[in-house]
Amino acid sequence: MAPSNFSNFLLFMVLLVLHKQAIAEDGSIGYHGYERDALLALKAGFNNSFLDGNWTSIMCYMNETPYWYGIQCSNGRVTGIILDRMGLVGEIKVDALVNLTELETISFKDNSIAGNMMDFTYNQKLRNIDLSGNSFDGEIQLSLLNLNSLESLQLQDNKLEGLIPGFNQSSLNAFNVSYNNLSGAIPQTKALRSFGLSSYFGNKNLCGPPTPTACSATTNLSEPNSQNPGKKSSGNGRFTAILVVVNVIVLVVIMFLFIIYYKKYKKLKTEMKNVLVKYEEHDSKIVDRAMEKTTSEGEIRRKLVFVENNGTTNFELDDLLKASAEGLGKGIFGNCYKAKLDFGPVVIVKRLRDLKPLNGEEFVRQVRVIADQKHPNLLPLLAYYYSKDEKLFLYRFASNGNLYTRLHGGRGTGDRVRFLWSSRLAVARGVARALEHLHLNNQSETTAPHGDLKSSNVLIDENDEILVSDYGLASLIALPIAAQRMVSYKSTEYLSQKQISKKSDVWSYGVLLLELLTGRIPAHSAPPGTNGVDLSGWVHRAVREEWTAEIFDAEIAVQRGANQGMLRLLQIAIKCCDKSPEKRPEISQVLAEVEEIKVGGDSEDEEYPYSSFDRSLTDDSLSATPSLVVGDDRR
Ligand SMILES: *[C@@H]1O[C@H](CO)[C@@H](O)[C@H](O)[C@H]1NC(C)=O
Ligand SMILES: *[C@@H]1O[C@H](CO)[C@@H](O)[C@H](O)[C@H]1NC(C)=O
Ligand SMILES: *[C@@H]1O[C@H](CO)[C@@H](O)[C@H](O)[C@H]1NC(C)=O
Ligand SMILES: *[C@@H]1O[C@H](CO)[C@@H](O)[C@H](O)[C@H]1NC(C)=O
Ligand SMILES: *[C@@H]1O[C@H](CO)[C@@H](O)[C@H](O)[C@H]1NC(C)=O
Ligand SMILES: *[C@@H]1O[C@H](CO)[C@@H](O)[C@H](O)[C@H]1NC(C)=O
Ligand SMILES: *[C@@H]1O[C@H](CO)[C@@H](O)[C@H](O)[C@H]1NC(C)=O
């Protein structure tokens, strides 16, 4: 690669990584949980029986009227807390508001709250603050100086002491610090000069206009407030200028990077493709050499074995090696390629690595077992290749990608195509049917017939049919590798008793359903570089703490007509995820229940984002179901 190409490549990778991180952050738990936790902590500090009874279950859902007294919400985020004259006693922690970054209004007027004022550094959207009529003590928070949208600050009738900071926000149009124990000169900023004496009543030690008392020469001005903007700009003009210059330089550099990125983006994409193809050629030469070698050893001729001669065009390994190939990345068993043959068909080639030490005969027997599984929802094995050094599986190519990409890809970008409830339900059905077929055809009690069920192994073909892939590979892969990489070995029964069974597949299926319903990535099958969550733990917590409405992926939650169905599927998923395998249902029973779920009327027509949510989807409908009683050991 030429040096300039290489630097472009580096830049591209950096941006790619940044982009991926953004997606991962988006996909993690979200704000609701933290905001809710912050309010619960606030409630705990007050020991107020009304709030203890009222601030439970769902806090707010999108733009509906909040369920909690005194809370204002917008798009599910908390924008206001208004708890006037509630008889609140106790303290508010200084960091109580750090996670409530959308707050615009807070009012705790006329209670008996004591302690220092809270830190407002992270509440840049605050416009109205009313803490009047309490027992706040200590100094006025300097973080208030940096709230550039602040319109009204009411601090009268408290026990605040010290100096008045140099407020100078042009937005400030109401200000009252009367009846505290403030002292020193009133800062003569443009903003504060606009308020009359009645904003400063009852502070014996204040001086300067508008009070009648003149300040003596020894009176402290508001110097100690290092954040006083007036002071900073007059004393450190040169320093500020340097800061501005540095800022400008940084901005220019960032803009420059972005311009490069956008200009080169298309070019880079093609270059990346070339790199891939080169890598591919290199790689297939290795395959080639490996095969050359086996041929010379006369072990098996360069021949692909087609598992079924059903009229589809057969071809030779040579055709495959000549085909234009595209790397699809490293699957858990080795690299995976998409090969487009000259005369038409596109196939997926999987190189199998880390296999059990099987001889040719044993290998062929195991492959036969896999190949004999025929079901419309199973991705059929087309052909295989076996030599001492190289083992390949050939599969049909499913043109609409995999479920992982469909569910999580393009979120937060313009490329995202909504993944509607009806399609998700179709996935749930297709996978259950495939799994039932695998289970009925396997008598062993100590294997998981699929073994590696996860969203990246569920494919969607050109007719949107669901095709489950990578089944039965546990019989070929060496156990330590399988235990490291396959989903069924992440189940509780394997972790605690080193045992897997059909119920391990049922568990994987349950987690897959949760992934479909929540749009979140489960930790145990998250691809490298992405963050997943312990989905079943998360859902159990959500159900137990009764914030059910926040469970569902917003993309489907808005389809109101389908809420009953989603709830039904959630119940099934939770049963499948039971920690103890004996309590999980058989896959046939699961399939029967999933088949019963109705898509739900005209729900697909609704506008997005839709602001409302079916009222029936509250905690009652969930907790009324005995099957949802869950163990407390999940946390
Ligand atoms: C909470 O208030 C009740 C009376 O309303 C009182 O008995 C209890 O001790 C208080 N608890 C705390 C932790 O302050
Ligand atoms: C909380 O109180 C408000 C107003 O009194 C009421 O509308 C709301 O339903 C209550 N919420 C809960 C969960 O009790
Ligand atoms: C705020 O949220 C973060 C997670 O983003 C959490 O780790 C932290 O404990 C929270 N802080 C407070 C004071 O609630
Ligand atoms: C007011 O503050 C001064 C110190 O600035 C202190 O000596 C005095 O006790 C305070 N008065 C009240 C009523 O808190
Ligand atoms: C306060 O802000 C105004 C503009 O809003 C500015 O003209 C003034 O210099 C600032 N400082 C003081 C001490 O008033
Ligand atoms: C400030 O608060 C005091 C005490 O509540 C009140 O008497 C006064 O009128 C208020 N001043 C303004 C400007 O709101
Ligand atoms: C003035 O400020 C100094 C520290 O800067 C402090 O020691 C002194 O007590 C203050 N005087 C008054 C009257 O607040």
Tab-separated table of N, CA, C and O and ligand atoms in Angstrom, residues 50 53-58 66-70, ligand 2:
chain	number	residue	atom	x	y	z
A	50	PHE	N	-45.964	9.683	50.908
A	50	PHE	CA	-46.702	9.805	49.648
A	50	PHE	C	-45.808	9.427	48.465
A	50	PHE	O	-46.178	8.621	47.618
A	53	GLY	N	-45.116	5.789	48.046
A	53	GLY	CA	-46.186	5.022	47.406
A	53	GLY	C	-46.379	5.370	45.951
A	53	GLY	O	-46.787	4.532	45.148
A	54	ASN	N	-46.080	6.623	45.590
A	54	ASN	CA	-46.400	7.083	44.240
A	54	ASN	C	-45.249	6.887	43.254
A	54	ASN	O	-45.469	6.572	42.094
A	55	TRP	N	-44.032	7.059	43.697
A	55	TRP	CA	-42.896	6.902	42.780
A	55	TRP	C	-42.478	5.432	42.686
A	55	TRP	O	-41.438	5.018	43.171
A	56	THR	N	-43.353	4.641	42.072
A	56	THR	CA	-43.037	3.233	41.852
A	56	THR	C	-43.421	2.935	40.415
A	56	THR	O	-44.021	3.765	39.750
A	57	SER	N	-43.092	1.774	39.961
A	57	SER	CA	-43.429	1.292	38.611
A	57	SER	C	-42.941	2.260	37.532
A	57	SER	O	-41.974	2.958	37.710
A	58	ILE	N	-43.638	2.328	36.425
A	58	ILE	CA	-43.155	3.120	35.294
A	58	ILE	C	-43.105	4.598	35.638
A	58	ILE	O	-44.037	5.133	36.223
A	66	PRO	N	-46.586	11.800	32.725
A	66	PRO	CA	-45.781	10.957	33.616
A	66	PRO	C	-46.654	10.264	34.658
A	66	PRO	O	-47.684	10.787	35.067
A	67	TYR	N	-46.209	9.072	35.059
A	67	TYR	CA	-46.963	8.314	36.040
A	67	TYR	C	-46.608	8.753	37.456
A	67	TYR	O	-47.279	8.402	38.400
A	68	TRP	N	-45.525	9.493	37.623
A	68	TRP	CA	-45.076	9.896	38.950
A	68	TRP	C	-45.497	11.330	39.241
A	68	TRP	O	-45.373	12.203	38.384
A	69	TYR	N	-45.921	11.572	40.481
A	69	TYR	CA	-46.329	12.900	40.882
A	69	TYR	C	-45.133	13.864	40.799
A	69	TYR	O	-44.022	13.545	41.224
A	70	GLY	N	-45.383	15.060	40.259
A	70	GLY	CA	-44.373	16.105	40.289
A	70	GLY	C	-43.273	15.986	39.245
A	70	GLY	O	-42.310	16.745	39.284
B	2	LIG	C1	-49.150	9.397	41.518
B	2	LIG	O1	-49.978	10.493	41.792
B	2	LIG	C2	-50.617	11.064	40.657
B	2	LIG	C3	-51.371	12.296	41.121
B	2	LIG	O2	-51.917	12.152	42.403
B	2	LIG	C4	-51.538	10.027	40.040
B	2	LIG	O3	-52.126	10.556	38.878
B	2	LIG	C5	-50.713	8.813	39.664
B	2	LIG	O4	-51.515	7.803	39.139
B	2	LIG	C6	-49.950	8.299	40.880
B	2	LIG	N1	-49.103	7.226	40.414
B	2	LIG	C7	-48.958	6.087	41.071
B	2	LIG	C8	-48.034	5.099	40.476
B	2	LIG	O5	-49.573	5.856	42.121
